[in-house]
Short mmCIF file of C-alpha atoms in Angstrom, two decimals:
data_model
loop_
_atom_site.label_atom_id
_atom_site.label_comp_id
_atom_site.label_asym_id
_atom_site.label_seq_id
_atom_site.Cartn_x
_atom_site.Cartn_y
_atom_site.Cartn_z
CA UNK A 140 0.00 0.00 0.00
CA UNK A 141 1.48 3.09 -0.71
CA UNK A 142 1.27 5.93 2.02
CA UNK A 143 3.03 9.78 1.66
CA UNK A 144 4.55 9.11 5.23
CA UNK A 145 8.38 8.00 4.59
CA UNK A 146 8.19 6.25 8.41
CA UNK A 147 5.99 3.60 7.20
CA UNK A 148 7.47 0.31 5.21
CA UNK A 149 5.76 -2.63 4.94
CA UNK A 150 3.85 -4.63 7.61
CA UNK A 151 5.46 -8.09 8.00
CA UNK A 152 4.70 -10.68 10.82
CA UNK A 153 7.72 -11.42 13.34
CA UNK A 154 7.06 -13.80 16.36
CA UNK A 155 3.22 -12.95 16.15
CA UNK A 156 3.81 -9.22 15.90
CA UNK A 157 2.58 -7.25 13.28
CA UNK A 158 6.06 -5.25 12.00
CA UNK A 159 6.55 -2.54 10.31
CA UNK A 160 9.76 -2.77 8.37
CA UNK A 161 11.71 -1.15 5.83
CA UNK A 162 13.37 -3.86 3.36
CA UNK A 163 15.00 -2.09 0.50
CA UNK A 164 18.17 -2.92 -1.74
CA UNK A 165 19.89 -6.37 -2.57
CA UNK A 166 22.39 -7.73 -1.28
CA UNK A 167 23.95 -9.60 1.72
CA UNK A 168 21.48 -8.42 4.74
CA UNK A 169 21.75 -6.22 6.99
CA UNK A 170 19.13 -5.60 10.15
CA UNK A 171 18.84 -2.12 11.92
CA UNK A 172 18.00 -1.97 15.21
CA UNK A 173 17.13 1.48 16.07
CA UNK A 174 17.44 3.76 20.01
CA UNK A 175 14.90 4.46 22.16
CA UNK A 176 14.33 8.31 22.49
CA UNK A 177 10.97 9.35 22.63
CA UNK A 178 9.08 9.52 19.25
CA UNK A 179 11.58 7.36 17.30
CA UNK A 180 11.35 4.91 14.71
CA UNK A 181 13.49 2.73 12.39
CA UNK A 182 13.17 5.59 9.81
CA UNK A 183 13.65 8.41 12.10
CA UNK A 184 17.21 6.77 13.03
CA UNK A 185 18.36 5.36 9.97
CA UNK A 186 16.87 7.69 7.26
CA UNK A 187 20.36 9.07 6.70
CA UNK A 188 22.28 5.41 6.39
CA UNK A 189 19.87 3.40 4.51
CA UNK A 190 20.26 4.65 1.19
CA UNK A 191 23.99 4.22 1.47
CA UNK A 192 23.77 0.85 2.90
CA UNK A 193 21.47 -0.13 0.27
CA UNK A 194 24.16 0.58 -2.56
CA UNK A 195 25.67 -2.67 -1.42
CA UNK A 196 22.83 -4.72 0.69
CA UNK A 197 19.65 -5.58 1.43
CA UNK A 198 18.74 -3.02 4.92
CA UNK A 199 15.91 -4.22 6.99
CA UNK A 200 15.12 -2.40 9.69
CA UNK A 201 11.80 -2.85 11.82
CA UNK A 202 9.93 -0.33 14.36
CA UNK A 203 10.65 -2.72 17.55
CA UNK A 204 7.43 -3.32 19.36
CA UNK A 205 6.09 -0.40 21.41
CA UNK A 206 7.97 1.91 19.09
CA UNK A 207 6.88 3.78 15.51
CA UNK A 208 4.41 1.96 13.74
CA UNK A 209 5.00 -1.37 14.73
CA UNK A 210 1.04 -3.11 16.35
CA UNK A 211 1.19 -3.02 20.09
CA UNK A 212 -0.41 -6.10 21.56
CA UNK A 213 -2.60 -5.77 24.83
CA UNK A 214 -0.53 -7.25 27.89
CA UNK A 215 2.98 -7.70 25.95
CA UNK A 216 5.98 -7.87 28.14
CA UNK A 217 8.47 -4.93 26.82
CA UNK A 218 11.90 -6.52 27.49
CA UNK A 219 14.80 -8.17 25.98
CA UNK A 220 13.16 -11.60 25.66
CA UNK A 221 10.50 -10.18 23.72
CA UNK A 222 12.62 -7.59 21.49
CA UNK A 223 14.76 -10.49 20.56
CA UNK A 224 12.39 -12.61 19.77
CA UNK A 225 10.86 -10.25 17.44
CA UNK A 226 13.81 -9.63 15.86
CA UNK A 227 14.52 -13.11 15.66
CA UNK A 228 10.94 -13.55 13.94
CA UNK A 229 11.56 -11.22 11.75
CA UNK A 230 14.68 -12.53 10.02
CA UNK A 231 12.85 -15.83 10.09
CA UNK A 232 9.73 -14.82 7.90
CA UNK A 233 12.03 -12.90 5.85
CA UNK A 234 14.26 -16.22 4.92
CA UNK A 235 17.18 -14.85 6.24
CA UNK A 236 19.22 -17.18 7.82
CA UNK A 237 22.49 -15.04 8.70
CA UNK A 238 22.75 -10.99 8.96
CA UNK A 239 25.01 -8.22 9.47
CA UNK A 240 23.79 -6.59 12.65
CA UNK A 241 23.46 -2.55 13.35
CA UNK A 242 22.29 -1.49 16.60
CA UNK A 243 22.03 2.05 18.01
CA UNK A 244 21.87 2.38 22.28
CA UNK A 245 18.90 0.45 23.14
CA UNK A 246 18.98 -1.39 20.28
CA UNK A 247 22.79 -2.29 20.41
CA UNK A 248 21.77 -4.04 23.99
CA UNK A 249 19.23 -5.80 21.76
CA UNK A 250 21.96 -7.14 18.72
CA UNK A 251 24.37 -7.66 21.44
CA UNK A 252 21.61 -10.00 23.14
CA UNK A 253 20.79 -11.33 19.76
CA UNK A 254 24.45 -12.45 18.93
CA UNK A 255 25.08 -13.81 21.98
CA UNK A 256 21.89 -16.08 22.19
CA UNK A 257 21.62 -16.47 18.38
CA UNK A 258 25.86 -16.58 16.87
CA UNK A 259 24.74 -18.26 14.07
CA UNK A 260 22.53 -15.90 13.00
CA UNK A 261 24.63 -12.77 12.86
CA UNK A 262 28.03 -12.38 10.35
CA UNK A 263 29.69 -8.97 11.84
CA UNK A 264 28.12 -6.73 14.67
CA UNK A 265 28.15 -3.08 14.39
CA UNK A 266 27.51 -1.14 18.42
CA UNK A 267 26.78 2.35 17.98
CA UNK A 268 26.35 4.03 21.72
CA UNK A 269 25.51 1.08 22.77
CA UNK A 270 23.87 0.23 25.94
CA UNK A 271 24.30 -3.76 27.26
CA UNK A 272 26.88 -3.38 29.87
CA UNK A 273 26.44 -2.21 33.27
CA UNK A 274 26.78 1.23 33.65
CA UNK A 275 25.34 4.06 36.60
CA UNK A 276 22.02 5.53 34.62
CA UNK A 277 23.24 9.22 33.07
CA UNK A 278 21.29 12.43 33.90
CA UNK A 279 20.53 12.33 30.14
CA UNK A 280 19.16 8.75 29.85
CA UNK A 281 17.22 9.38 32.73
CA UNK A 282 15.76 12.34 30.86
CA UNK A 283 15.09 10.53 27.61
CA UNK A 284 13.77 7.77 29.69
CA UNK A 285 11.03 9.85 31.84
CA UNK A 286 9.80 12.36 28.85
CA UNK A 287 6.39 13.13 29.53
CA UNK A 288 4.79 14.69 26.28
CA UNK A 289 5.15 18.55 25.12
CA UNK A 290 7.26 20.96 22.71
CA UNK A 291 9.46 21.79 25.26
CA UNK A 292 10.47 18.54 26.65
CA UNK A 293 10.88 17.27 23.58
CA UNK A 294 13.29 20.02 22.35
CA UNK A 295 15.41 19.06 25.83
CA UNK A 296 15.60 15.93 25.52
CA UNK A 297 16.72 16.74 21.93
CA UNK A 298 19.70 19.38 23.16
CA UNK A 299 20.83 16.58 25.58
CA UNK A 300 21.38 13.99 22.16
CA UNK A 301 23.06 16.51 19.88
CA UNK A 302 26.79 18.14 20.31
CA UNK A 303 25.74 20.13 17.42
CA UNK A 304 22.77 22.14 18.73
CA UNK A 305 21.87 23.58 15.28
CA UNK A 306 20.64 20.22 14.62
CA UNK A 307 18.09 20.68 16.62
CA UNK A 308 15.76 22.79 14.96
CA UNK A 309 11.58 23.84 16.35
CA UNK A 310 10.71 21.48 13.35
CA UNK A 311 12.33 18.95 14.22
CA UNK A 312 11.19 18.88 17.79
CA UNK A 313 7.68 19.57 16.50
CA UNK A 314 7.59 16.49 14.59
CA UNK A 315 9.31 14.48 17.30
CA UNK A 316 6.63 15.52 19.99
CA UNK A 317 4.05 14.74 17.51
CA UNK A 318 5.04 11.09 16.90
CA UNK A 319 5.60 10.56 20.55
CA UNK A 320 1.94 11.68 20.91
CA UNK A 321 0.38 9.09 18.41
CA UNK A 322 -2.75 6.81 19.87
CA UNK A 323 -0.55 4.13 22.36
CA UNK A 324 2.55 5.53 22.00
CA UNK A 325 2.72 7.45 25.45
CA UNK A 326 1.21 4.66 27.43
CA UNK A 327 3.75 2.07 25.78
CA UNK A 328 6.08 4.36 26.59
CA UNK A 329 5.33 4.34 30.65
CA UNK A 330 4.72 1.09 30.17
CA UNK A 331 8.74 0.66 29.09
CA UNK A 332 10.86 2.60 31.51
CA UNK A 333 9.17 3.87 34.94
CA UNK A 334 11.30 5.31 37.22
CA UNK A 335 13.43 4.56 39.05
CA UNK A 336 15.10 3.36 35.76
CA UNK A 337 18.58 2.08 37.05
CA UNK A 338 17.05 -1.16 36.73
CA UNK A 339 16.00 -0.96 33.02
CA UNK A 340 19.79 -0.34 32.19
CA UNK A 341 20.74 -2.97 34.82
CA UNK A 342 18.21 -5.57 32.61
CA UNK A 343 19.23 -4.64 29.36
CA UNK A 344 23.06 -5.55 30.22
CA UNK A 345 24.62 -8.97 28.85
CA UNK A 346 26.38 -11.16 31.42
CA UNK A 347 30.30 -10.09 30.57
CA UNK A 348 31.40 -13.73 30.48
CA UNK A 349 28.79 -14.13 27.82
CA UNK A 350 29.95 -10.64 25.61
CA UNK A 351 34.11 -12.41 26.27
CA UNK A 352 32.61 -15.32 24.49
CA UNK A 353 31.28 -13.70 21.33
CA UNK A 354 32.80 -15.09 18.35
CA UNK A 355 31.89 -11.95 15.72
CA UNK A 356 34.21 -9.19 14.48
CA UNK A 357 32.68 -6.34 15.93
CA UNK A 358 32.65 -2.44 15.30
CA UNK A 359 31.87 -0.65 18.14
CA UNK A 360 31.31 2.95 18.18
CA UNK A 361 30.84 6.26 20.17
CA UNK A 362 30.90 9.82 19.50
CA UNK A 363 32.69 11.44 22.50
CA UNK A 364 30.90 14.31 24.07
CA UNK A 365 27.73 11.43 24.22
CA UNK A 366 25.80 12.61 27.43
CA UNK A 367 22.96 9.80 27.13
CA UNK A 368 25.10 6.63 27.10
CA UNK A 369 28.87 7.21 28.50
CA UNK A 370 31.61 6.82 25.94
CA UNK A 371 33.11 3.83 29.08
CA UNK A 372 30.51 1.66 27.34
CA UNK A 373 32.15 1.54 24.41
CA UNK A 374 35.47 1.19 25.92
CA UNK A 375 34.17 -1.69 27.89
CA UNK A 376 32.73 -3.30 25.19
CA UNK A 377 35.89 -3.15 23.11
CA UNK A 378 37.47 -4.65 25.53
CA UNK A 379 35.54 -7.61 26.62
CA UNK A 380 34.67 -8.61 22.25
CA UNK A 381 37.75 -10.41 21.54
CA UNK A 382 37.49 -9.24 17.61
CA UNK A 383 36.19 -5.71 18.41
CA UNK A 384 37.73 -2.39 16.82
CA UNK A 385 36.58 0.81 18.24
CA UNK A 386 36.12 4.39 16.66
CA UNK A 387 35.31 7.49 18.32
CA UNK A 388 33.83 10.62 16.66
CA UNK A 389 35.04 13.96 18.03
CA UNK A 390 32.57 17.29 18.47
CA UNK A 391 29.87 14.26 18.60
CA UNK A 392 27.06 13.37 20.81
CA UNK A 393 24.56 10.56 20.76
CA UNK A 394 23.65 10.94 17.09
CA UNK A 395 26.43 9.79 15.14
CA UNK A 396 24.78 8.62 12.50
CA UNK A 397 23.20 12.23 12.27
CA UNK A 398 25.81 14.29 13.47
CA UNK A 399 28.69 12.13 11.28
CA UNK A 400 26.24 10.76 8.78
CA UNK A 401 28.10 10.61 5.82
CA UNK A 402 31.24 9.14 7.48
CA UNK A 403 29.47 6.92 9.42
CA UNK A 404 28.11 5.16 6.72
CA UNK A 405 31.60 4.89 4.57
CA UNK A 406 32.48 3.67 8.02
CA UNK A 407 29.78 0.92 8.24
CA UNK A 408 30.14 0.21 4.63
CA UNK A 409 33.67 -0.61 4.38
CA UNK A 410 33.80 -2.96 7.99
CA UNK A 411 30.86 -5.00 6.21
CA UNK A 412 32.57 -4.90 2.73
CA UNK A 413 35.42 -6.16 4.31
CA UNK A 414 34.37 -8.86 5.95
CA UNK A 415 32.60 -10.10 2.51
CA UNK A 416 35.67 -9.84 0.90
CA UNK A 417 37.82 -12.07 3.32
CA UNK A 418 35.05 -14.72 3.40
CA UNK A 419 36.49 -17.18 0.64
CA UNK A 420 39.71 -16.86 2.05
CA UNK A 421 38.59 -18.12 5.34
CA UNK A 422 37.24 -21.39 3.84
#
């Protein structure tokens, strides 16, 4: 169905939720897995590094349930179990059986979950201010995390993501508030992250024995002024991946694939082009 809002894909059934995904380009795979600031969606985080992806893949990336435009079934449990699962799902009724994996914050807690539980299923991980280890909750997450709906708050909780305040423009907060205030999206929303929210970080963290264990080549990656999620994640996580390399943006806060768009993407694209390349030698 076609539809004059660029947010909406396709609807597509993953672990009996309905899904709506983006699925453009051809290629090897890659899945998206975008943050969890108030108002997003997969198109809201990734509108800037799908087209470039898509020179050289198939990108799939899904509104996680309780976020965008994804169906939010009465009495589902928003946690890790779930998010994986429909992920998971997803790739399943899709056919594919291995992907490149992208995650942003919250949703780098949710691909490092997903390689760890499912390593077959994932080729090279990419962690972009990534939450999944433990960490003392940030002024800024706990901002992000306790937005209660207006204009101002959202513009805010906007300053607090960007290093580049010019980026945040009244339009851009306008239409940010005015997603967050769609039918269900508030009350998912409380539903996700009530205070006190130490413990939502504390559950979305992977055991560290588990994250030492990963088998993937891994990209990890922070910009440095990030006041939402601390740039020590990143260094943690680089440590504990056996195969990770780690790459910090300068002048950068949580939005480096806004605030660095174009070189994050060269920077995504050539890790994943890489790793295609020395596959045939490896057999």
């Amino acid at each position: 169905m076609s539809t004059s809002n660029p947010e909406i894909g396709r609807t597509v059934r993953a672990a009996g939720i309905d899904t709506n995904v983006h699925d453009v380009g051809q290629g090897p795979p890659v899945l998206l897995i975008h943050g969890s600031g108030p108002g997003v969606s997969a198109w809201a985080n990734w509108r800037l590094l799908v087209p470039k992806l898509a020179e050289q893949a198939r990108v799939v990336a899904p509104d996680m349930v309780g976020f965008g435009y994804t169906d939010r079934p009465a009495g589902i449990r928003y946690d890790l179990d779930t998010w994986v699962g429909q992920a998971v799902g997803l790739l399943d009724t899709l056919g594919i059986a291995r992907t490149d994996l992208v995650g942003n914050s919250f949703g780098g807690a949710l691909a490092l979950a997903l390689a760890i539980r499912h390593p077959q299923r994932v080729r090279r991980l990419v962690l972009m201010g990534s939450v999944g280890v433990p960490f003392p909750i940030t002024e800024g997450l706990d901002a992000v995390w306790g937005y209660t709906p207006s204009v101002e708050n959202m513009r805010r909780i906007m300053d607090v993501f960007a290093f580049d305040r010019a980026l945040i423009t009244d339009e851009l907060a306008r239409m940010r508030y005015e997603a967050s205030i769609r039918p269900g999206v508030q009350e998912a929303w409380d539903a996700m992250f009530p205070a006190p929210r130490q413990r939502w970080v504390d559950a979305m963290a992977s055991p560290e024995a588990d994250i030492r264990a990963l088998p993937h080549e891994a990209l990890v990656v922070h910009g440095r002024e990030d006041r939402v999620i601390p740039l020590s994640n990143s260094l943690t996580l680089a440590q504990w991946i056996p195969r990770a390399q780690l790459h910090v943006y300068p002048q950068c806060g949580h939005w480096t694939q806004i605030e660095h768009a174009a070189r994050f993407a060269q920077l995504v694209r050539d890790f994943l082009a890489e790793a295609r390349q020395e596959e045939p030698r490896a057999r």
